[in-house]
Short mmCIF file of C-alpha atoms in Angstrom, two decimals:
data_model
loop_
_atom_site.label_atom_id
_atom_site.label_comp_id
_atom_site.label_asym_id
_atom_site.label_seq_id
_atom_site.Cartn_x
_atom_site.Cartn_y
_atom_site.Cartn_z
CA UNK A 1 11.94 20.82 -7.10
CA UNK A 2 12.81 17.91 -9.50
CA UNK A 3 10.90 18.14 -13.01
CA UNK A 4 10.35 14.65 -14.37
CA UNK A 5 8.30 13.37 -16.92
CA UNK A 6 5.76 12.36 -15.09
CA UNK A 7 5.62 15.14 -12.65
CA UNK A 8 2.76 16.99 -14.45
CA UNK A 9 0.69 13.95 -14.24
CA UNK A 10 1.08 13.13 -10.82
CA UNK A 11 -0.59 16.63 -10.02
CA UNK A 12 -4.05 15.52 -10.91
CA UNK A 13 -5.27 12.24 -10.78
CA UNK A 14 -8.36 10.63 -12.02
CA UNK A 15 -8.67 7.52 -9.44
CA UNK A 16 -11.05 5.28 -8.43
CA UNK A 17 -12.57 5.10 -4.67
CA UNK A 18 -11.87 1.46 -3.86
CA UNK A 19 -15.06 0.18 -1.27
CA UNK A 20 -18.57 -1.27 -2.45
CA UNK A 21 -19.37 -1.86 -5.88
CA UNK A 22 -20.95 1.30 -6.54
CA UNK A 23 -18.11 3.26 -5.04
CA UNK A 24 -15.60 1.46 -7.09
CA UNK A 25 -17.70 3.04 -9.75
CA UNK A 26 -17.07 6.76 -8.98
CA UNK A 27 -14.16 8.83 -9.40
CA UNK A 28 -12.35 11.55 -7.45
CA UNK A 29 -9.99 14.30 -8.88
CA UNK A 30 -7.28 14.80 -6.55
CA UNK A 31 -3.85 17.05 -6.48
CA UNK A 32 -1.20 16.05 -4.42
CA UNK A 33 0.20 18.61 -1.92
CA UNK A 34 3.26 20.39 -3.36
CA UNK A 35 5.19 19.28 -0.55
CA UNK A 36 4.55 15.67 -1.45
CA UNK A 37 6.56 15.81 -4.57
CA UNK A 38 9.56 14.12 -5.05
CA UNK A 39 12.60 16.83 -4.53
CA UNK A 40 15.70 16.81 -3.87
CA UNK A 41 16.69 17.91 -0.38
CA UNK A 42 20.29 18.24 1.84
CA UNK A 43 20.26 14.95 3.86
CA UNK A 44 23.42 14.18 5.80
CA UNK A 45 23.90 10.61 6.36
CA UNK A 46 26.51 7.80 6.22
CA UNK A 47 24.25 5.39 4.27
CA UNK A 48 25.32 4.63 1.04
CA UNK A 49 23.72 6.09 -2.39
CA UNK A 50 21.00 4.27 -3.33
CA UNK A 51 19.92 3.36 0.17
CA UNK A 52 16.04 4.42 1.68
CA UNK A 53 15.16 6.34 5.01
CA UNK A 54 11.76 5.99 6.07
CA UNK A 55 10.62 8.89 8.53
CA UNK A 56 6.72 7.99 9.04
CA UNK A 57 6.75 10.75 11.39
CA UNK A 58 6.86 13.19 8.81
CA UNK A 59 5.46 11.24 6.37
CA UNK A 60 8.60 11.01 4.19
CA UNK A 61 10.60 8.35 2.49
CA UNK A 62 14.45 9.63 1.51
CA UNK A 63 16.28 7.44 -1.32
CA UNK A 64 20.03 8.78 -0.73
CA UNK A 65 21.65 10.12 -3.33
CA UNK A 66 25.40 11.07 -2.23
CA UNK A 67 26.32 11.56 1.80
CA UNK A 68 24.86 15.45 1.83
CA UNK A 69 21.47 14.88 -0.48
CA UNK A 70 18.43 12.89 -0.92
CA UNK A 71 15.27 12.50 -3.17
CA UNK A 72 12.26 13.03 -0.56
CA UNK A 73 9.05 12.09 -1.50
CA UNK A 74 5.89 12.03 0.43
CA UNK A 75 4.38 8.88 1.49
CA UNK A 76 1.14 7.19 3.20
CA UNK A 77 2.57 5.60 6.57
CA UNK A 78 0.75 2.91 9.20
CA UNK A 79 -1.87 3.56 11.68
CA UNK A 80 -1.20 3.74 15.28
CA UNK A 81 -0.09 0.46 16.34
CA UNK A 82 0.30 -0.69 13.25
CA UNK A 83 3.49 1.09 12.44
CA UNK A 84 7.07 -0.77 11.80
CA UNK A 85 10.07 0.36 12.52
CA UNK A 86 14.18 -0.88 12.15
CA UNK A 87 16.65 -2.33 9.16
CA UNK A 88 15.51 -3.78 6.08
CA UNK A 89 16.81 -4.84 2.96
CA UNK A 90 14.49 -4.79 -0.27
CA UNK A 91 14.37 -8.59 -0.66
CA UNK A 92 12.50 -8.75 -3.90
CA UNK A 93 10.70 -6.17 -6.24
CA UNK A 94 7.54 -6.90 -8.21
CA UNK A 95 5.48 -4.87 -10.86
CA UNK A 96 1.96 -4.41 -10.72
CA UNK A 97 1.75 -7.05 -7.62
CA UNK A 98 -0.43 -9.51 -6.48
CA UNK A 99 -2.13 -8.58 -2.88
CA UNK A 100 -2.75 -10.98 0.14
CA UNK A 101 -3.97 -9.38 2.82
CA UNK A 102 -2.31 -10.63 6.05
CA UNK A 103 -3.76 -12.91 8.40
CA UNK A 104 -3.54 -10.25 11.19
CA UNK A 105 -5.60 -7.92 8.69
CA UNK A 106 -8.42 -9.92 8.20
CA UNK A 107 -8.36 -11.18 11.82
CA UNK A 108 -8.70 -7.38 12.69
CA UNK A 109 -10.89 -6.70 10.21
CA UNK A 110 -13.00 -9.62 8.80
CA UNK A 111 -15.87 -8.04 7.06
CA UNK A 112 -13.45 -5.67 4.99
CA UNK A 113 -10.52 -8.72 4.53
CA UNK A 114 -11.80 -11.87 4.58
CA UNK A 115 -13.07 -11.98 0.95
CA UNK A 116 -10.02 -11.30 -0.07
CA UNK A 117 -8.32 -14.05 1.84
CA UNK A 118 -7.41 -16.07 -2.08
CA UNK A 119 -5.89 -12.72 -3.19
CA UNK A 120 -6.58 -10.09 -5.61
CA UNK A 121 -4.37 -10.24 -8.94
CA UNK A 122 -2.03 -7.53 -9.86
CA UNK A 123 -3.48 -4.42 -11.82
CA UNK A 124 -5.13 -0.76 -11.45
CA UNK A 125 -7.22 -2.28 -8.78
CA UNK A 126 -4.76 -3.95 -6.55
CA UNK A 127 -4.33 -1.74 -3.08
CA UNK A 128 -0.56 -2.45 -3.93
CA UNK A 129 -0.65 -0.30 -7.15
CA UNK A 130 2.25 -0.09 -9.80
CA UNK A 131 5.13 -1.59 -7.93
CA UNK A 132 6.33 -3.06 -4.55
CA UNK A 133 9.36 -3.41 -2.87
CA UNK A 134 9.14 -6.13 0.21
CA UNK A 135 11.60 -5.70 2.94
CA UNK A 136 13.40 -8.43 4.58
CA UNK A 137 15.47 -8.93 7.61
CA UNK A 138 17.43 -12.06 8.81
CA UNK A 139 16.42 -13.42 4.82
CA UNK A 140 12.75 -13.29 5.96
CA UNK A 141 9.53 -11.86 4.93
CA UNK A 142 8.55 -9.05 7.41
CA UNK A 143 5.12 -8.42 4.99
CA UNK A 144 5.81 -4.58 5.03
CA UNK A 145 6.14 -3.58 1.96
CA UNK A 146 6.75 0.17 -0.29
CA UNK A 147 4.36 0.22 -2.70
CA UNK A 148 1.90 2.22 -4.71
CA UNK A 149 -1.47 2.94 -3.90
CA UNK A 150 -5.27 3.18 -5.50
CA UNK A 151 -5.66 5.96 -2.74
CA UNK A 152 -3.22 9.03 -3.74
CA UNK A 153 -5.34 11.18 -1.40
CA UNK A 154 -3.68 8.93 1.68
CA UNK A 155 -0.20 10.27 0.83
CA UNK A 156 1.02 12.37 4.09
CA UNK A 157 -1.52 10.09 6.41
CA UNK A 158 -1.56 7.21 8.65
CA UNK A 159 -3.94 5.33 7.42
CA UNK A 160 -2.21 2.17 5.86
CA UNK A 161 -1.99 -1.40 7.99
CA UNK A 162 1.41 -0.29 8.40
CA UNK A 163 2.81 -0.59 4.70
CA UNK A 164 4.95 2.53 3.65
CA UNK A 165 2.53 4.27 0.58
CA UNK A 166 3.87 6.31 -2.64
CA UNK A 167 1.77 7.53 -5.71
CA UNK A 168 1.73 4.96 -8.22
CA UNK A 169 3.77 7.32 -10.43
CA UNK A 170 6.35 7.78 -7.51
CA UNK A 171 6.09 4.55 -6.51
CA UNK A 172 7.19 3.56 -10.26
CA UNK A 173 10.46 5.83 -10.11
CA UNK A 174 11.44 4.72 -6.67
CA UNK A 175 11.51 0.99 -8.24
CA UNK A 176 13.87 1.95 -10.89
CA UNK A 177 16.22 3.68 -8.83
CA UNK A 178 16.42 1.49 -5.69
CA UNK A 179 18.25 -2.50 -6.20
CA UNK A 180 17.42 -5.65 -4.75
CA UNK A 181 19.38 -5.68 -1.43
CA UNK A 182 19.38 -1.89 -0.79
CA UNK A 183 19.31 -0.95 3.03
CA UNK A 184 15.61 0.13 4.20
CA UNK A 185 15.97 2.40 7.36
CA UNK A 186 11.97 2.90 9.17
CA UNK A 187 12.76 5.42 11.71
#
């Protein structure tokens, strides 16, 4: 297991429950699963350093470190039918992000989305969290994104709109680490 800085804190976790007014309000202690913490792992693969594997599967994202090793962290992964899959490349990073939910999210869900159709500025707040990397393909948008979340307690579900999840304070290394135009493989 890798011993970071940070790795203490992301054990326990004062968050808020994002919902209603009154939820927002509370606030829920929660430990991440051991298994969920970044570590470094054999990973055989012909993908440069510095490149991501995505195995939503498992619920774990790889950042290659050499071709025999890998950071693996545990992430939050899509619903059914609302997973992604194929080659990316990190198009653009941004800290603390602003969120726009997608059209096909608030045409799914309207009641939950559509007040948030103007977009909810960056912060502790934003379902985004800390950081987000967007990945593109062919130079476009695909609006799936790696990126923190206001929900640690999600990490090693499906429960996202199909959006790869990390812990804020994973989500914060990851961005460091990982360049503008690094290959994004979603198994």
């Amino acid at each position: 297991m890798i011993t970071r800085r940070w790795f203490a804190a992301g054990l326990a976790a004062t968050v808020l429950v994002p919902g209603t007014a009154s939820a927002q309000a509370k606030k829920k202690s929660f430990q991440l699963d051991a298994m969920y913490q970044p570590q470094s792992v054999p990973y055989q693969t012909d993908l440069p350093a510095g490149s991501v594997v995505v195995d939503p599967k498992n619920k774990f994202l790889y950042l290659v470190e050499s071709s025999s090793s890998a950071c693996r962290y545990g992430i939050g992964v899509g619903r059914a039918g609302l997973e992604w899959s194929g080659k990316a490349i990190i198009g653009r990073k941004a800290t603390w992000p602003r969120w726009i939910p997608t059209k096909d999210m608030i045409k799914r869900e309207p009641a939950k989305y559509e007040k948030y159709a103007v977009g909810v500025d960056g912060g502790p707040a934003n379902p985004l969290g800390a950081r987000a990397l967007y990945l593109y393909r062919g130079g476009r948008d695909t609006y799936y994104r790696i990126h923190g979340t206001i929900q640690p307690w999600t990490i090693g579900r499906a429960v996202s709109n199909g959006c790869i999840r990390l812990t804020n304070d994973h989500v914060i290394e990851l961005y460091e680490r990982v360049g503008v135009g690094a290959t994004v493989v979603v198994l």
